[in-house]
Amino acid sequence: MKNVRNDTASRLKDPMEMRLGYQLRRASMALMSDLAARLEPLELRPVEATILLLIGSNPGCRQGEIAESLGIKKANMVPLMAALVDSGLVDRARADGRTHALSLTARGAAKVTALNRVLDRHEAVFRSALGSKALAALLQSLVVLRNGER
Amino acid sequence: MKNVRNDTASRLKDPMEMRLGYQLRRASMALMSDLAARLEPLELRPVEATILLLIGSNPGCRQGEIAESLGIKKANMVPLMAALVDSGLVDRARADGRTHALSLTARGAAKVTALNRVLDRHEAVFRSALGSKALAALLQSLVVLRNGER
DNA sequence: TATTGTTATACTCTATAACTATA
DNA sequence: TATAGTTATAGAGTATAACAATA
């Protein structure tokens, strides 16, 4: 016997069980950690993956637009984008004197193809755990939470 | 006119719109940021708040149990707990030579009371945006995602 | 010998202010 | 004068390894 207080496994009583924000965060962490592990073979982190997807869907976009869309400060985009350009996945073409038009290179596009396959497999696990009805309701609720916050 | 591509506000097309993990993370961030702002008057960060709640519900628990329950490495609990003890919210009583029994001080208990009021107000905003049926389904789905991850 | 808490440390993420060069 | 991108930097958050005291 390991513990006096509790035969099963000394689990603490959890007062956050009914707290929406807490459960949301823990669920999000579970998915993020699964995703990060699955992206490792592609040598991508989750942020880099979302940036590539965004550029792929919006060729010619600016760095600041991506930052705004992802909720990242523009200052923090600099090293992220530099890494993607350096590894030959993103092309940065001068648009005017202060803006760059971003697009995927051939290697970047191939990476996005592989990436989407990984994402599909990643999501399949969790989608099937929910069922399609609960899944649709969940996605809907998440949008409400994200937009109705203030 | 600000932009050539899009009259409205130059919003990028969002390929992550249907991605569960992404929406989960963004919704979680929205709630976390609202919560952090509401906790500021109490001089608590979200982590500290959850630690206080956990100690309040599990008087006599060990530091390592809290770390495990919250998914925090025990090494990172040290400065967190030290701060809570230093500010007079948590009492650390020697249990045996290597463990401490944690409990709330009177000030800590009062803080938790105020904290629960803040949490209730915080959640009310988001709960009412969803409706009680969607809310119950959401909480259920979050638990499934968190436990069925592997 | 395994466990609890600790130290030291490094790496990532995030936030702010100030700068440049262009528009 | 405002904007896009950049630099530098500071603060959180998180991860690992190694250690002391104790069980």
Coordinates of C-alpha atoms (C1' of nucleotides) in Angstrom, one line a residue:
Chain A
M1 CA 0.0 0.0 0.0
K2 CA 1.4 3.3 -1.1
N3 CA -0.7 5.8 0.7
V4 CA -2.7 6.2 3.9
R5 CA -5.3 8.6 2.5
N6 CA -6.3 6.8 -0.6
D7 CA -6.0 3.2 -1.7
T8 CA -6.4 3.8 -5.5
A9 CA -3.5 6.0 -6.3
S10 CA -3.4 9.0 -3.9
R11 CA -5.3 11.2 -6.4
L12 CA -6.1 14.6 -5.0
K13 CA -9.7 15.9 -5.1
D14 CA -9.9 18.2 -8.0
P15 CA -11.9 21.4 -7.4
M16 CA -11.3 22.6 -11.0
E17 CA -13.2 19.6 -12.4
M18 CA -16.2 21.8 -13.4
R19 CA -14.2 24.8 -14.4
L20 CA -14.5 25.5 -18.1
G21 CA -11.2 27.3 -18.5
Y22 CA -9.2 24.7 -16.7
Q23 CA -10.6 21.7 -18.6
L24 CA -10.2 23.7 -21.9
R25 CA -6.5 24.2 -21.1
R26 CA -5.8 20.7 -20.1
A27 CA -7.5 19.3 -23.2
S28 CA -5.6 21.8 -25.3
M29 CA -2.3 20.7 -23.7
A30 CA -3.1 17.1 -24.4
L31 CA -3.7 17.7 -28.1
M32 CA -0.7 20.0 -28.4
S33 CA 1.6 17.5 -26.9
D34 CA 0.4 14.7 -29.2
L35 CA 0.8 17.1 -32.1
A36 CA 4.3 18.2 -31.2
A37 CA 5.4 14.5 -31.0
R38 CA 3.9 13.8 -34.4
L39 CA 5.5 16.8 -36.0
E40 CA 9.0 15.9 -34.8
P41 CA 9.8 13.7 -37.8
L42 CA 8.9 16.7 -40.1
E43 CA 11.3 18.9 -38.0
L44 CA 8.4 21.3 -37.4
R45 CA 7.0 22.8 -34.3
P46 CA 3.3 23.6 -34.0
V47 CA 3.8 27.3 -34.6
E48 CA 6.0 26.7 -37.7
A49 CA 3.3 24.3 -39.0
T50 CA 0.5 26.9 -38.7
I51 CA 2.7 29.6 -40.3
L52 CA 3.3 27.3 -43.3
L53 CA -0.4 26.5 -43.6
L54 CA -1.2 30.2 -43.5
I55 CA 1.3 31.1 -46.2
G56 CA 0.1 28.2 -48.3
S57 CA -3.5 29.5 -48.2
N58 CA -2.5 33.1 -48.6
P59 CA 0.4 33.4 -51.0
G60 CA 1.8 37.0 -51.2
C61 CA 0.8 37.8 -47.6
R62 CA 2.9 39.9 -45.3
Q63 CA 4.7 38.8 -42.1
G64 CA 2.6 41.1 -40.0
E65 CA -0.6 39.7 -41.3
I66 CA 0.4 36.2 -40.1
A67 CA 1.5 37.6 -36.7
E68 CA -1.9 39.2 -36.3
S69 CA -3.8 36.2 -37.4
L70 CA -2.0 33.9 -35.0
G71 CA -1.9 36.3 -32.1
I72 CA 1.9 36.5 -32.1
K73 CA 3.7 39.8 -31.6
K74 CA 5.4 41.0 -34.7
A75 CA 8.7 41.1 -32.9
N76 CA 8.5 37.4 -32.1
M77 CA 7.7 36.6 -35.8
V78 CA 11.2 37.7 -36.9
P79 CA 13.2 34.6 -35.8
L80 CA 10.4 32.3 -36.7
M81 CA 10.1 33.5 -40.2
A82 CA 13.9 33.7 -40.6
A83 CA 14.2 30.0 -39.7
L84 CA 11.6 29.0 -42.3
V85 CA 13.3 31.1 -44.9
D86 CA 16.7 29.7 -43.9
S87 CA 15.5 26.1 -44.2
G88 CA 14.2 26.8 -47.7
L89 CA 10.5 26.4 -47.0
V90 CA 9.4 30.0 -47.5
D91 CA 10.3 32.5 -50.1
R92 CA 10.5 36.2 -49.1
A93 CA 10.2 38.5 -52.1
R94 CA 10.5 42.3 -51.7
A95 CA 7.1 43.8 -52.4
D96 CA 7.8 47.4 -51.6
G97 CA 10.6 48.9 -49.6
R98 CA 9.3 47.8 -46.3
T99 CA 7.1 44.7 -47.0
H100 CA 7.9 41.2 -48.2
A101 CA 5.5 39.0 -50.1
L102 CA 5.6 35.5 -48.6
S103 CA 5.0 32.3 -50.4
L104 CA 6.0 28.6 -50.1
T105 CA 8.9 27.3 -52.0
A106 CA 8.6 23.9 -53.8
R107 CA 10.1 22.3 -50.7
G108 CA 7.7 24.3 -48.5
A109 CA 4.7 23.1 -50.5
A110 CA 5.8 19.5 -50.3
K111 CA 6.3 20.0 -46.5
V112 CA 2.7 21.3 -46.3
T113 CA 1.4 18.2 -48.1
A114 CA 3.2 15.9 -45.6
L115 CA 2.0 18.2 -42.8
N116 CA -1.6 17.9 -43.7
R117 CA -1.3 14.1 -43.7
V118 CA 0.2 14.3 -40.2
L119 CA -2.6 16.7 -39.0
D120 CA -5.3 14.4 -40.4
R121 CA -3.9 11.4 -38.5
H122 CA -3.5 13.5 -35.4
E123 CA -7.1 14.7 -35.5
A124 CA -8.5 11.3 -36.4
V125 CA -7.6 10.0 -33.0
F126 CA -9.5 12.6 -31.1
R127 CA -12.3 13.0 -33.6
S128 CA -13.1 9.3 -33.4
A129 CA -13.0 9.5 -29.6
L130 CA -15.8 12.0 -29.7
G131 CA -18.1 11.0 -32.5
S132 CA -19.2 13.3 -35.3
K133 CA -22.1 14.9 -33.5
A134 CA -20.2 15.8 -30.4
L135 CA -17.3 17.0 -32.6
A136 CA -19.5 19.4 -34.6
A137 CA -21.0 20.8 -31.4
L138 CA -17.5 21.1 -29.9
L139 CA -16.1 23.1 -32.8
Q140 CA -19.1 25.3 -32.7
S141 CA -18.8 26.0 -29.0
L142 CA -15.1 26.7 -29.3
V143 CA -15.8 29.4 -31.9
V144 CA -18.4 30.9 -29.6
L145 CA -15.9 31.0 -26.7
R146 CA -13.2 32.5 -28.8
N147 CA -15.3 35.3 -30.3
G148 CA -17.7 36.0 -27.4
E149 CA -15.0 36.6 -24.9
R150 CA -15.6 40.3 -24.5
Chain B
M1 CA -8.9 51.8 -48.9
K2 CA -6.3 49.9 -47.0
N3 CA -5.7 46.8 -49.0
V4 CA -5.9 45.5 -52.5
R5 CA -6.9 42.0 -51.7
N6 CA -9.7 42.6 -49.3
D7 CA -12.0 45.5 -48.6
T8 CA -13.1 44.5 -45.1
A9 CA -9.9 44.3 -43.1
S10 CA -7.3 42.2 -45.0
R11 CA -8.1 39.1 -43.0
L12 CA -6.2 36.1 -44.1
K13 CA -7.9 32.9 -45.2
D14 CA -7.7 30.5 -42.2
P15 CA -6.8 26.9 -43.1
M16 CA -6.9 25.9 -39.4
E17 CA -10.6 26.8 -39.0
M18 CA -11.7 23.2 -38.9
R19 CA -8.7 22.0 -36.9
L20 CA -9.8 20.8 -33.5
G21 CA -6.4 21.4 -31.8
Y22 CA -6.0 24.9 -33.1
Q23 CA -9.5 26.0 -32.1
L24 CA -9.1 24.4 -28.7
R25 CA -5.9 26.3 -28.2
R26 CA -7.3 29.6 -29.3
A27 CA -10.4 29.2 -27.1
S28 CA -8.2 28.3 -24.2
M29 CA -6.0 31.3 -24.7
A30 CA -9.1 33.6 -24.8
L31 CA -10.3 32.2 -21.4
M32 CA -6.8 32.3 -19.9
S33 CA -6.3 35.9 -20.9
D34 CA -9.6 37.0 -19.5
L35 CA -8.9 35.0 -16.3
A36 CA -5.4 36.5 -15.9
A37 CA -6.9 40.0 -16.1
R38 CA -9.5 39.2 -13.5
L39 CA -7.0 37.7 -11.1
E40 CA -4.7 40.7 -11.2
P41 CA -6.5 42.6 -8.3
L42 CA -6.1 39.5 -6.2
E43 CA -2.4 39.5 -7.0
L44 CA -2.6 35.9 -8.2
R45 CA -1.6 34.3 -11.5
P46 CA -3.7 31.4 -12.8
V47 CA -1.2 28.7 -11.6
E48 CA -1.1 30.1 -8.1
A49 CA -4.9 30.2 -8.1
T50 CA -5.1 26.5 -9.0
I51 CA -2.6 25.6 -6.4
L52 CA -4.5 27.4 -3.7
L53 CA -7.8 25.7 -4.8
L54 CA -6.0 22.3 -4.7
I55 CA -4.6 22.9 -1.2
G56 CA -7.9 24.1 0.0
S57 CA -9.6 20.9 -1.2
N58 CA -6.8 18.7 0.0
P59 CA -5.4 20.0 3.3
G60 CA -2.3 18.1 4.3
C61 CA -1.3 17.2 0.8
R62 CA 2.3 17.1 -0.4
Q63 CA 4.0 19.5 -2.9
G64 CA 4.7 16.6 -5.3
E65 CA 1.0 15.6 -5.3
I66 CA 0.0 19.0 -6.5
A67 CA 2.7 19.1 -9.1
E68 CA 1.5 15.7 -10.5
S69 CA -2.1 16.8 -10.5
L70 CA -1.4 20.0 -12.4
G71 CA 1.1 18.5 -14.8
I72 CA 4.0 20.6 -13.4
K73 CA 7.5 19.3 -12.8
K74 CA 8.3 19.1 -9.2
A75 CA 11.4 21.2 -9.7
N76 CA 9.2 24.0 -11.0
M77 CA 6.9 23.8 -8.0
V78 CA 9.6 24.9 -5.7
P79 CA 9.6 28.7 -6.4
L80 CA 5.8 28.7 -6.9
M81 CA 5.2 27.2 -3.4
A82 CA 7.9 29.3 -1.8
A83 CA 6.1 32.4 -3.1
L84 CA 2.7 31.3 -1.7
V85 CA 4.3 30.5 1.7
D86 CA 6.2 33.8 1.7
S87 CA 3.1 35.8 1.1
G88 CA 1.4 34.1 4.0
L89 CA -1.3 32.2 2.1
V90 CA 0.0 28.6 2.6
D91 CA 1.3 26.9 5.7
R92 CA 4.0 24.3 5.3
A93 CA 4.2 21.9 8.3
R94 CA 6.9 19.3 8.6
A95 CA 5.1 15.9 8.2
D96 CA 8.1 13.6 8.2
G97 CA 11.8 14.4 7.5
R98 CA 11.3 14.9 3.8
T99 CA 7.6 15.9 3.3
H100 CA 5.6 18.9 4.2
A101 CA 1.9 18.9 4.9
L102 CA 0.4 21.8 3.1
S103 CA -2.7 23.8 4.1
L104 CA -4.2 27.2 3.7
T105 CA -3.6 29.9 6.3
A106 CA -6.5 32.1 7.4
R107 CA -5.4 34.6 4.8
G108 CA -5.1 31.8 2.2
A109 CA -8.7 30.6 3.0
A110 CA -10.0 34.2 2.6
K111 CA -8.1 34.5 -0.6
V112 CA -9.7 31.3 -1.9
T113 CA -13.2 32.7 -1.1
A114 CA -12.5 35.9 -3.1
L115 CA -10.9 33.7 -5.8
N116 CA -14.0 31.6 -6.2
R117 CA -16.1 34.7 -6.6
V118 CA -13.8 35.9 -9.4
L119 CA -13.9 32.5 -11.0
D120 CA -17.6 32.4 -10.9
R121 CA -17.9 35.8 -12.6
H122 CA -15.2 34.8 -15.2
E123 CA -17.0 31.6 -16.1
A124 CA -20.5 33.2 -16.1
V125 CA -19.5 35.3 -19.2
F126 CA -18.6 32.2 -21.2
R127 CA -21.2 29.9 -19.8
S128 CA -24.0 32.3 -20.8
A129 CA -22.5 32.7 -24.3
L130 CA -22.9 28.9 -24.7
G131 CA -26.2 28.0 -23.1
S132 CA -26.4 25.2 -20.5
K133 CA -27.0 22.4 -23.0
A134 CA -23.9 23.2 -25.1
L135 CA -21.9 23.8 -21.9
A136 CA -22.6 20.4 -20.5
A137 CA -21.7 18.8 -23.9
L138 CA -18.6 20.8 -24.1
L139 CA -17.3 19.8 -20.6
Q140 CA -18.1 16.2 -21.4
S141 CA -16.1 16.4 -24.7
L142 CA -13.2 18.1 -23.0
V143 CA -12.9 15.2 -20.6
V144 CA -13.0 12.7 -23.4
L145 CA -10.2 14.6 -25.3
R146 CA -8.1 14.8 -22.2
N147 CA -8.4 11.2 -21.2
G148 CA -8.6 9.5 -24.5
E149 CA -5.5 11.1 -25.9
R150 CA -3.5 7.9 -26.1
Chain C
dT1 C1' 17.5 1.8 -2.8
dA2 C1' 13.6 4.7 -3.8
dT3 C1' 11.4 9.0 -2.7
dT4 C1' 10.8 14.2 -1.5
dG5 C1' 12.2 18.3 -2.1
dT6 C1' 15.8 21.1 -3.8
dT7 C1' 19.5 23.6 -6.8
dA8 C1' 21.3 24.9 -11.0
dT9 C1' 20.7 25.6 -15.6
dA10 C1' 19.1 25.9 -20.3
dC11 C1' 15.7 26.5 -23.7
dT12 C1' 11.4 28.2 -25.4
dC13 C1' 7.7 31.6 -25.4
dT14 C1' 6.0 36.0 -24.7
dA15 C1' 6.0 41.1 -24.0
dT16 C1' 7.9 45.9 -24.4
dA17 C1' 10.4 49.7 -26.0
dA18 C1' 13.2 51.7 -29.3
dC19 C1' 15.2 51.9 -33.7
dT20 C1' 15.4 51.9 -39.4
dA21 C1' 13.6 52.7 -43.6
dT22 C1' 10.2 53.4 -46.1
dA23 C1' 5.2 55.2 -47.4
Chain D
dT1 C1' 3.2 61.0 -39.3
dA2 C1' 2.1 56.1 -39.6
dT3 C1' 3.6 51.5 -40.9
dA4 C1' 6.7 47.0 -41.6
dG5 C1' 10.1 44.9 -40.1
dT6 C1' 13.8 44.6 -36.9
dT7 C1' 16.8 44.6 -32.6
dA8 C1' 17.6 44.0 -27.8
dT9 C1' 16.1 42.5 -23.7
dA10 C1' 13.4 40.9 -19.8
dG11 C1' 10.2 37.9 -17.8
dA12 C1' 7.5 33.7 -17.7
dG13 C1' 7.1 28.8 -18.4
dT14 C1' 9.1 24.3 -18.9
dA15 C1' 12.6 20.6 -19.1
dT16 C1' 16.7 17.8 -17.3
dA17 C1' 20.3 16.3 -14.4
dA18 C1' 22.3 16.0 -10.1
dC19 C1' 22.2 16.3 -5.2
dA20 C1' 20.9 15.9 0.1
dA21 C1' 18.2 14.2 3.5
dT22 C1' 15.2 10.7 4.7
dA23 C1' 12.2 6.5 4.3

